[in-house]
PDB file of C-alpha atoms and ligand atoms in Angstrom:
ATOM      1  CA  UNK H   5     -63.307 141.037 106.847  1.00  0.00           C
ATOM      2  CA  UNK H   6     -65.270 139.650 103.795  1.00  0.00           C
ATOM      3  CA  UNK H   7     -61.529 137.298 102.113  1.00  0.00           C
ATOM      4  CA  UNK H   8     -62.765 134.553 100.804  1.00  0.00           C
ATOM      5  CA  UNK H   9     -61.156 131.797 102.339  1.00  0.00           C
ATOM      6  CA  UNK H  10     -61.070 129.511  99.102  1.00  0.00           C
ATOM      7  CA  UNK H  11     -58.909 131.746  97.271  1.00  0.00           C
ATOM      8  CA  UNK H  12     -56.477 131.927 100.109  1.00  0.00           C
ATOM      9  CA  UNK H  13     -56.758 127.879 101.098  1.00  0.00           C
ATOM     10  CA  UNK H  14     -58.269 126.435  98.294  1.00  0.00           C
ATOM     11  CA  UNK H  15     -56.856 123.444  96.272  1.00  0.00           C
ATOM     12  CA  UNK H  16     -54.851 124.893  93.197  1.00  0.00           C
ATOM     13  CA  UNK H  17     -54.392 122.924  90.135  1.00  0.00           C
ATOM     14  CA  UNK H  18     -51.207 121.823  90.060  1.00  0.00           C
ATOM     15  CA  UNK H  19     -49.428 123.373  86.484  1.00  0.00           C
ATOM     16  CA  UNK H  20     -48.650 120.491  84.066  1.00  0.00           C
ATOM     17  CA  UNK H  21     -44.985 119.769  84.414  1.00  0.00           C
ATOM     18  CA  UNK H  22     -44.161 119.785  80.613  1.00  0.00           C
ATOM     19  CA  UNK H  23     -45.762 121.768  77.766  1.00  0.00           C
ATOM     20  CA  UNK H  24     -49.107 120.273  76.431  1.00  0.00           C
ATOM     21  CA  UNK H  25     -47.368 119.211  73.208  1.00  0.00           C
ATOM     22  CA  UNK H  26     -44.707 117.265  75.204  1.00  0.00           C
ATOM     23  CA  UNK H  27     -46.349 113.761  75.043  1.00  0.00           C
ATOM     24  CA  UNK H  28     -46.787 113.643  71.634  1.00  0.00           C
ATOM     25  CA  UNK H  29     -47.716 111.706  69.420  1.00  0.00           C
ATOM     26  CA  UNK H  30     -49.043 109.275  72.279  1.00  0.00           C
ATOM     27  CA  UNK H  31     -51.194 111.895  73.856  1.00  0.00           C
ATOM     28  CA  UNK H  32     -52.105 114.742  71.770  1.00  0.00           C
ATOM     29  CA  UNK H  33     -51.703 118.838  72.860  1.00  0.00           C
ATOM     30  CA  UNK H  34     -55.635 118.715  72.550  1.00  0.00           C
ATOM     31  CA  UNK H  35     -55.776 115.598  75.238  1.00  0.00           C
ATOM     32  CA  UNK H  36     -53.670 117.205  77.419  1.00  0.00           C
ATOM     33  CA  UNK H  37     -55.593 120.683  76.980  1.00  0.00           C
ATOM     34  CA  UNK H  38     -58.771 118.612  77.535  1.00  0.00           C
ATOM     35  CA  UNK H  39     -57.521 116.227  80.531  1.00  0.00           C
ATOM     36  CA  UNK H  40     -55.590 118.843  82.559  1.00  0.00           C
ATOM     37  CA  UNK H  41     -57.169 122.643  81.584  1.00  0.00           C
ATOM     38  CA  UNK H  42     -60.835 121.124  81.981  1.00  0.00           C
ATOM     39  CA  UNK H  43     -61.624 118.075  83.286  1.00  0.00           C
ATOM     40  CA  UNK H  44     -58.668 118.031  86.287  1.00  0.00           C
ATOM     41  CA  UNK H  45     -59.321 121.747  86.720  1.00  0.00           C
ATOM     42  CA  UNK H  46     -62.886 121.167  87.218  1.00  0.00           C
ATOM     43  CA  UNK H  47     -62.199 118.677  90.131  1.00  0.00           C
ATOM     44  CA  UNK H  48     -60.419 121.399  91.598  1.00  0.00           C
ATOM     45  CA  UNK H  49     -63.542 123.544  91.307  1.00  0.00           C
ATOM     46  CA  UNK H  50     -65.503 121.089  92.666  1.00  0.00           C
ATOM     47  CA  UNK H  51     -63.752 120.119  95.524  1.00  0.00           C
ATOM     48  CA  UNK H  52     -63.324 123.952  96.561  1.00  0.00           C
ATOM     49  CA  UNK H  53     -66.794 124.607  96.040  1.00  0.00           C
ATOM     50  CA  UNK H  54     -67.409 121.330  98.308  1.00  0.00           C
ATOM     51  CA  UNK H  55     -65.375 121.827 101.201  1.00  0.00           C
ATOM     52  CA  UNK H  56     -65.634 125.623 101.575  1.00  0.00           C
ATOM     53  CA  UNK H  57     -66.689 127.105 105.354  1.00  0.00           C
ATOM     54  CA  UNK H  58     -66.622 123.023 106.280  1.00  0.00           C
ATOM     55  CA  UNK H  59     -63.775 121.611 108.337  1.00  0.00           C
ATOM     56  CA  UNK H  60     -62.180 119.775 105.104  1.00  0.00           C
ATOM     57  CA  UNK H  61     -61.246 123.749 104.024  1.00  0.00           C
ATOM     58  CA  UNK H  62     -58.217 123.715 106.678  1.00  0.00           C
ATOM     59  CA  UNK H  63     -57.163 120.098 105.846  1.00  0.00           C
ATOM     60  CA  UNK H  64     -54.405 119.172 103.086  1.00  0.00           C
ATOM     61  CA  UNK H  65     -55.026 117.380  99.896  1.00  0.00           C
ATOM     62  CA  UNK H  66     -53.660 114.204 101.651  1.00  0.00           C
ATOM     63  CA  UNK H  67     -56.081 114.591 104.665  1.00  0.00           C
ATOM     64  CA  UNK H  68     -59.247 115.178 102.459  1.00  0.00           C
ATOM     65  CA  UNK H  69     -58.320 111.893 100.730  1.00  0.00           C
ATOM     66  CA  UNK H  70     -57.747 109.864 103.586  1.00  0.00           C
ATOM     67  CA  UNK H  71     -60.519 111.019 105.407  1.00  0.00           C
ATOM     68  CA  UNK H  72     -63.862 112.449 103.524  1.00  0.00           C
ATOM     69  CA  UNK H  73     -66.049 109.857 101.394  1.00  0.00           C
ATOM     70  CA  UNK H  74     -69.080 110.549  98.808  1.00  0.00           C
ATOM     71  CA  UNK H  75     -68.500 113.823  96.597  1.00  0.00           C
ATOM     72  CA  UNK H  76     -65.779 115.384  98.612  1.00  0.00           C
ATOM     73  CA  UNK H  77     -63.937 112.142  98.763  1.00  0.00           C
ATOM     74  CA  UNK H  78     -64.481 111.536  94.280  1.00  0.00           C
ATOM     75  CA  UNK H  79     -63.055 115.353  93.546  1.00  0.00           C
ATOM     76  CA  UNK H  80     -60.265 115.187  96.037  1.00  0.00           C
ATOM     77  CA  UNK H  81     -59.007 111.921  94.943  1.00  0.00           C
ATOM     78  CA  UNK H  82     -59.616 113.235  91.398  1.00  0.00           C
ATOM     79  CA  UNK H  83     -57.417 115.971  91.857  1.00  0.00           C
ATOM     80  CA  UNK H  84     -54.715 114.155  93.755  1.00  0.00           C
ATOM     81  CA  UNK H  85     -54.677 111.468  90.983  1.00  0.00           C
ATOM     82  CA  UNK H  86     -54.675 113.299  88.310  1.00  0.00           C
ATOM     83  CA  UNK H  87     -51.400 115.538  89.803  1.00  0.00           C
ATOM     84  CA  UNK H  88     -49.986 112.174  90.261  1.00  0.00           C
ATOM     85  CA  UNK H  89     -50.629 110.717  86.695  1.00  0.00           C
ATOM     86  CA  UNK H  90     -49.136 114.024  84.960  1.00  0.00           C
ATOM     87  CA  UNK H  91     -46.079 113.762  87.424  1.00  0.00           C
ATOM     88  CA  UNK H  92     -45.742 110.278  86.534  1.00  0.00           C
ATOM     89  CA  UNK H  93     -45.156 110.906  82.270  1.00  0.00           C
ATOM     90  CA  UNK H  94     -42.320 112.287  81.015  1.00  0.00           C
ATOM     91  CA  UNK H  95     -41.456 113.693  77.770  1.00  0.00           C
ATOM     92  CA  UNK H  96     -38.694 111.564  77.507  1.00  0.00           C
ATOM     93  CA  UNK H  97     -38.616 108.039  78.585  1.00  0.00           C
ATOM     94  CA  UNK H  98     -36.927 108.234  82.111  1.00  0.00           C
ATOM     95  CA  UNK H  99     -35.290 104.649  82.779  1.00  0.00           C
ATOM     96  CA  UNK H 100     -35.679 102.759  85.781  1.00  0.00           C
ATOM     97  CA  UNK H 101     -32.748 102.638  88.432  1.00  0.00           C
ATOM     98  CA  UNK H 102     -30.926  99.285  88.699  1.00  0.00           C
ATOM     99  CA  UNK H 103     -32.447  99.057  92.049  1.00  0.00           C
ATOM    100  CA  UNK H 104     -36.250  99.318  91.230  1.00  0.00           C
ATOM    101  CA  UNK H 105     -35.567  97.490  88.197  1.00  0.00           C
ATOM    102  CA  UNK H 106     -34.144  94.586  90.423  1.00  0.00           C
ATOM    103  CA  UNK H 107     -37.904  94.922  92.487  1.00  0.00           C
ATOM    104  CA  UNK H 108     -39.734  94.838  89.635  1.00  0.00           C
ATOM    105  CA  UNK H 109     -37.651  91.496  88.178  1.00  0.00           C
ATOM    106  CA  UNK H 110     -38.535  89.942  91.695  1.00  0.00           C
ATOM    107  CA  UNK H 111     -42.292  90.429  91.559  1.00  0.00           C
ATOM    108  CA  UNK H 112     -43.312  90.525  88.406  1.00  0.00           C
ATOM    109  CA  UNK H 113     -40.007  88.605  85.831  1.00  0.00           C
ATOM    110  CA  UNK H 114     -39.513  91.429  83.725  1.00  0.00           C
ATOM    111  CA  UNK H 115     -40.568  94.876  82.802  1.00  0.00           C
ATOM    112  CA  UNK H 116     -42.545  92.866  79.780  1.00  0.00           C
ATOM    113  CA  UNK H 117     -44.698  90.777  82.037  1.00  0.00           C
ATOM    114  CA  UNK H 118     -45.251  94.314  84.424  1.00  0.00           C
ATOM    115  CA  UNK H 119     -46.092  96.036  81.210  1.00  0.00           C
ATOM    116  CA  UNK H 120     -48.698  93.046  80.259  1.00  0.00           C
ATOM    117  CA  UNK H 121     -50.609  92.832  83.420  1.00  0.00           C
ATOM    118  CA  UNK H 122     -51.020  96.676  83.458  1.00  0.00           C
ATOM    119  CA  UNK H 123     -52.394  96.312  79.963  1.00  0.00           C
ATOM    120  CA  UNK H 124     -54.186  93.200  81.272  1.00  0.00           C
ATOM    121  CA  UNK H 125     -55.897  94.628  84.221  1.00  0.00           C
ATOM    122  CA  UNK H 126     -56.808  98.369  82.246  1.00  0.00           C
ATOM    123  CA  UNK H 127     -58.776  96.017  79.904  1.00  0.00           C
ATOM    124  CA  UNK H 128     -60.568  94.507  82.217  1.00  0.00           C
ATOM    125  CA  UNK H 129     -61.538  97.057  84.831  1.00  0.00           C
ATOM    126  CA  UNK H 130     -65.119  97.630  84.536  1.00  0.00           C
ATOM    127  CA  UNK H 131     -66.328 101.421  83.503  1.00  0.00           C
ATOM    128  CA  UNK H 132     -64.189 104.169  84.766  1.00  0.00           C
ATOM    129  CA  UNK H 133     -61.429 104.319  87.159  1.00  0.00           C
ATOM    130  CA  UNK H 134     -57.168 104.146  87.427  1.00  0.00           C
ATOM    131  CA  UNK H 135     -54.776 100.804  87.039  1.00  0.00           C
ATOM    132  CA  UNK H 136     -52.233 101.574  89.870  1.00  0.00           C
ATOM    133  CA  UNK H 137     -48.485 100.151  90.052  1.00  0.00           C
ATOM    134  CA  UNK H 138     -48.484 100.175  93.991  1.00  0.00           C
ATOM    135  CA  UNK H 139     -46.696  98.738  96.458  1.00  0.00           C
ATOM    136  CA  UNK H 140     -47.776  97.243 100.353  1.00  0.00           C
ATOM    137  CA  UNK H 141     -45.804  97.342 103.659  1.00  0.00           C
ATOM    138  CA  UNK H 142     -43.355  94.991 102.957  1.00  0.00           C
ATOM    139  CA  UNK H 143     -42.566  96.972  99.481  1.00  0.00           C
ATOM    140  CA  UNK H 144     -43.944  94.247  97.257  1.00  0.00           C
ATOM    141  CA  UNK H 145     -44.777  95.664  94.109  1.00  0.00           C
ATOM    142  CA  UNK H 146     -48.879  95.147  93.018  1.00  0.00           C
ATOM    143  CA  UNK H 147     -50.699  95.869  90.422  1.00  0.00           C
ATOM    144  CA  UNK H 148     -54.165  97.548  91.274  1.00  0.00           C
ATOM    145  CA  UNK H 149     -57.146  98.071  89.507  1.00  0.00           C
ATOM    146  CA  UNK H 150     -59.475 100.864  90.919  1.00  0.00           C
ATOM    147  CA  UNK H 151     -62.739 102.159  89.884  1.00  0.00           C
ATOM    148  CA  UNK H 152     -63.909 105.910  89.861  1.00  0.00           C
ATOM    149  CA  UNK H 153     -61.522 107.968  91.501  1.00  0.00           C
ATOM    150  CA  UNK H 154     -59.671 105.142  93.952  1.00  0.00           C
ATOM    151  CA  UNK H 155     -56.668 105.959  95.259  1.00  0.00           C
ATOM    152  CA  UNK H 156     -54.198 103.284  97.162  1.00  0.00           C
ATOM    153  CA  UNK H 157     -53.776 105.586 100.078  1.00  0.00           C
ATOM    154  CA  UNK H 158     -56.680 104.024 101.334  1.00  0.00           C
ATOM    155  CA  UNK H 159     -56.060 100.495 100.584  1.00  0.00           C
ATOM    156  CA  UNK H 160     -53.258 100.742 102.880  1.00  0.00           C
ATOM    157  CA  UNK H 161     -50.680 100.943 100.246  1.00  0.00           C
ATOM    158  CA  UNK H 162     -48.091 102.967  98.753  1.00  0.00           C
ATOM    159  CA  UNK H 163     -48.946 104.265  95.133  1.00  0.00           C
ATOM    160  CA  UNK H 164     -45.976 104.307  92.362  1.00  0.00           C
ATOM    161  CA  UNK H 165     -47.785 105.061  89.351  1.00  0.00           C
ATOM    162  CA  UNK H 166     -51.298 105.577  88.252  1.00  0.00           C
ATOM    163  CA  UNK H 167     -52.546 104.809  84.660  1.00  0.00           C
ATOM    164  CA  UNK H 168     -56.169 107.265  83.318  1.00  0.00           C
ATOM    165  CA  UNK H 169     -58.428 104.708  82.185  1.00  0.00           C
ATOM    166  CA  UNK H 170     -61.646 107.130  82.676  1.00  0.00           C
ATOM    167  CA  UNK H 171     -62.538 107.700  78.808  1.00  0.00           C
ATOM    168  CA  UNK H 172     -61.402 111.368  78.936  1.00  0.00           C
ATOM    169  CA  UNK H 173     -57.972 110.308  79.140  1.00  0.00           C
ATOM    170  CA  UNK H 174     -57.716 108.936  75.323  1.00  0.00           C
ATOM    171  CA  UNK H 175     -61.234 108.838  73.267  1.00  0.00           C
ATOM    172  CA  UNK H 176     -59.800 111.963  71.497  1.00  0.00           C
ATOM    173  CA  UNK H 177     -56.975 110.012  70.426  1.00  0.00           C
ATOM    174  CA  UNK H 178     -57.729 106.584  70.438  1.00  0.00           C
ATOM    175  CA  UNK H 179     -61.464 106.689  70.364  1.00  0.00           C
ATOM    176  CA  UNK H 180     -62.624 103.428  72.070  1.00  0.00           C
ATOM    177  CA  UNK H 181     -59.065 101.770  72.415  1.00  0.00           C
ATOM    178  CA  UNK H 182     -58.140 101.788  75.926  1.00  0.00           C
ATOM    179  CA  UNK H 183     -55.570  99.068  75.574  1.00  0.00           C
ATOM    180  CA  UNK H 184     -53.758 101.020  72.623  1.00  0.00           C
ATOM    181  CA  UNK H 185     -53.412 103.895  74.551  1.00  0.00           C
ATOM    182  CA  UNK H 186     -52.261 102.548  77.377  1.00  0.00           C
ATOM    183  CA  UNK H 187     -49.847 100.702  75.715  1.00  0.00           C
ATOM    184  CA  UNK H 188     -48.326 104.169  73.682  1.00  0.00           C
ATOM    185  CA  UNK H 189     -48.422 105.224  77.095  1.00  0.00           C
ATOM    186  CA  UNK H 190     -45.940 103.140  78.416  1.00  0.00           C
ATOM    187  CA  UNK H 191     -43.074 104.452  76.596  1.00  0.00           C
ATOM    188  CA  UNK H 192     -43.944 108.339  78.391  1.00  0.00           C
ATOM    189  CA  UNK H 193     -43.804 106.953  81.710  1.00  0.00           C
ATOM    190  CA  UNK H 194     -41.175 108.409  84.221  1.00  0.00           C
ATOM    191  CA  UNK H 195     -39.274 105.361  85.594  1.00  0.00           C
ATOM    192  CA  UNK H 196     -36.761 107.219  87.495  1.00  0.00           C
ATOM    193  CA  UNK H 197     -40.043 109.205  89.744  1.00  0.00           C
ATOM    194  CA  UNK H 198     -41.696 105.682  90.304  1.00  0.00           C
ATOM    195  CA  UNK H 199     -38.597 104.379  90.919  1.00  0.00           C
ATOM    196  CA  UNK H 200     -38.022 107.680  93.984  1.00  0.00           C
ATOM    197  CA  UNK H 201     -41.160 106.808  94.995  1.00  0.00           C
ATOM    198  CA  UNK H 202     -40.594 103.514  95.833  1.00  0.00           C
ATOM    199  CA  UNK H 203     -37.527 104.409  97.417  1.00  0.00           C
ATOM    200  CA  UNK H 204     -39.217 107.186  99.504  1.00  0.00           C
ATOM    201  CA  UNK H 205     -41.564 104.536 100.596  1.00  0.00           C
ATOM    202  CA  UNK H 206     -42.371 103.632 104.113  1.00  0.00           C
TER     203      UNK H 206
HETATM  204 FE1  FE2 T 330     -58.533 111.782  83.908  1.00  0.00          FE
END
């Protein structure tokens, strides 16, 4: 029987949980069309065309992460971050529980000072990669900067919420200004998700 087993176990691309005009005017329809319909659809490509007819092909998206390395390892951490990054925006600015806001006020003083080192630490990672809200066993909140396509997973810790700083993410928009868009940004993000997922957290 000649099914190709991609098409019935491949990665999919994960559909974009809003409309592409949603995040406006702090990420463009045409960013969004860009970031999700091309470049996160062509890690999906990738990572099928990778791990086809090799034993990756019967492992989940979480298994290929924590386990593969080199090309495999880039697209399948591409794709999982990027599902995670869309997932973590919202349309309208979701507020954070009184619970996670309570965590954050612990580690970092206030949402201001969280907001600042994010902003801090996407200006100062080096090329392209992801500034990750994560947190470690003992659910203290950290603030991770990650080249490429790192992922916490593999750090050992739990991630919250991952910020695109790869160039794809806002050069349409903001041209060179990473910190601007990361700080328009911050009013789309989806408190009450990173909030459930630090809840959810083991
Ligand atoms: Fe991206």
């Amino acid at each position: 029987m000649n099914t190709s087993t991609k098409d019935r176990t491949g990665i999919m691309l994960a559909p974009l949980p809003y409309p592409e005009d949603a995040l406006e005017p702090q990420i463009s329809a045409e960013t969004l069309r860009y970031h999700h319909g091309k470049h996160h659809q062509t890690y999906v490509n990738n990572l099928n065309m990778l791990i086809a007819e090799t034993p990756y092909a019967h492992y989940s998206l979480d298994e290929i992460v924590m386990r593969s390395e080199g090309s495999i390892f880039n697209n399948a951490a591409q794709v999982w971050n990027h599902t995670f990054y869309f997932e973590s925006l919202s349309p309208k600015q979701e507020a954070p529980s009184g619970e996670f806001l309570d965590v954050v006020l612990r580690d970092f003083g206030s949402m201001e000072n969280l907001k600042s080192e994010m902003l801090r630490t996407a200006v100062s990672l080096f090329g392209s990669g992801w500034v990750w809200l994560a947190c470690d066993k003992h659910h203290k909140l950290v603030v991770m900067p990650l080249q490429n396509a790192g992922n916490p997973l593999t750090h050992g810790m739990t991630p919250l919420l991952a910020i695109d700083v790869w160039e794809h993410a806002y050069y349409i928009d903001y041209r060179n200004r990473r910190a601007d868009s990361v700080s328009a940004l911050w009013d789309k993000i989806n408190w009450r998700i990173v909030g459930e997922r630090f809840r959810q957290a083991e």
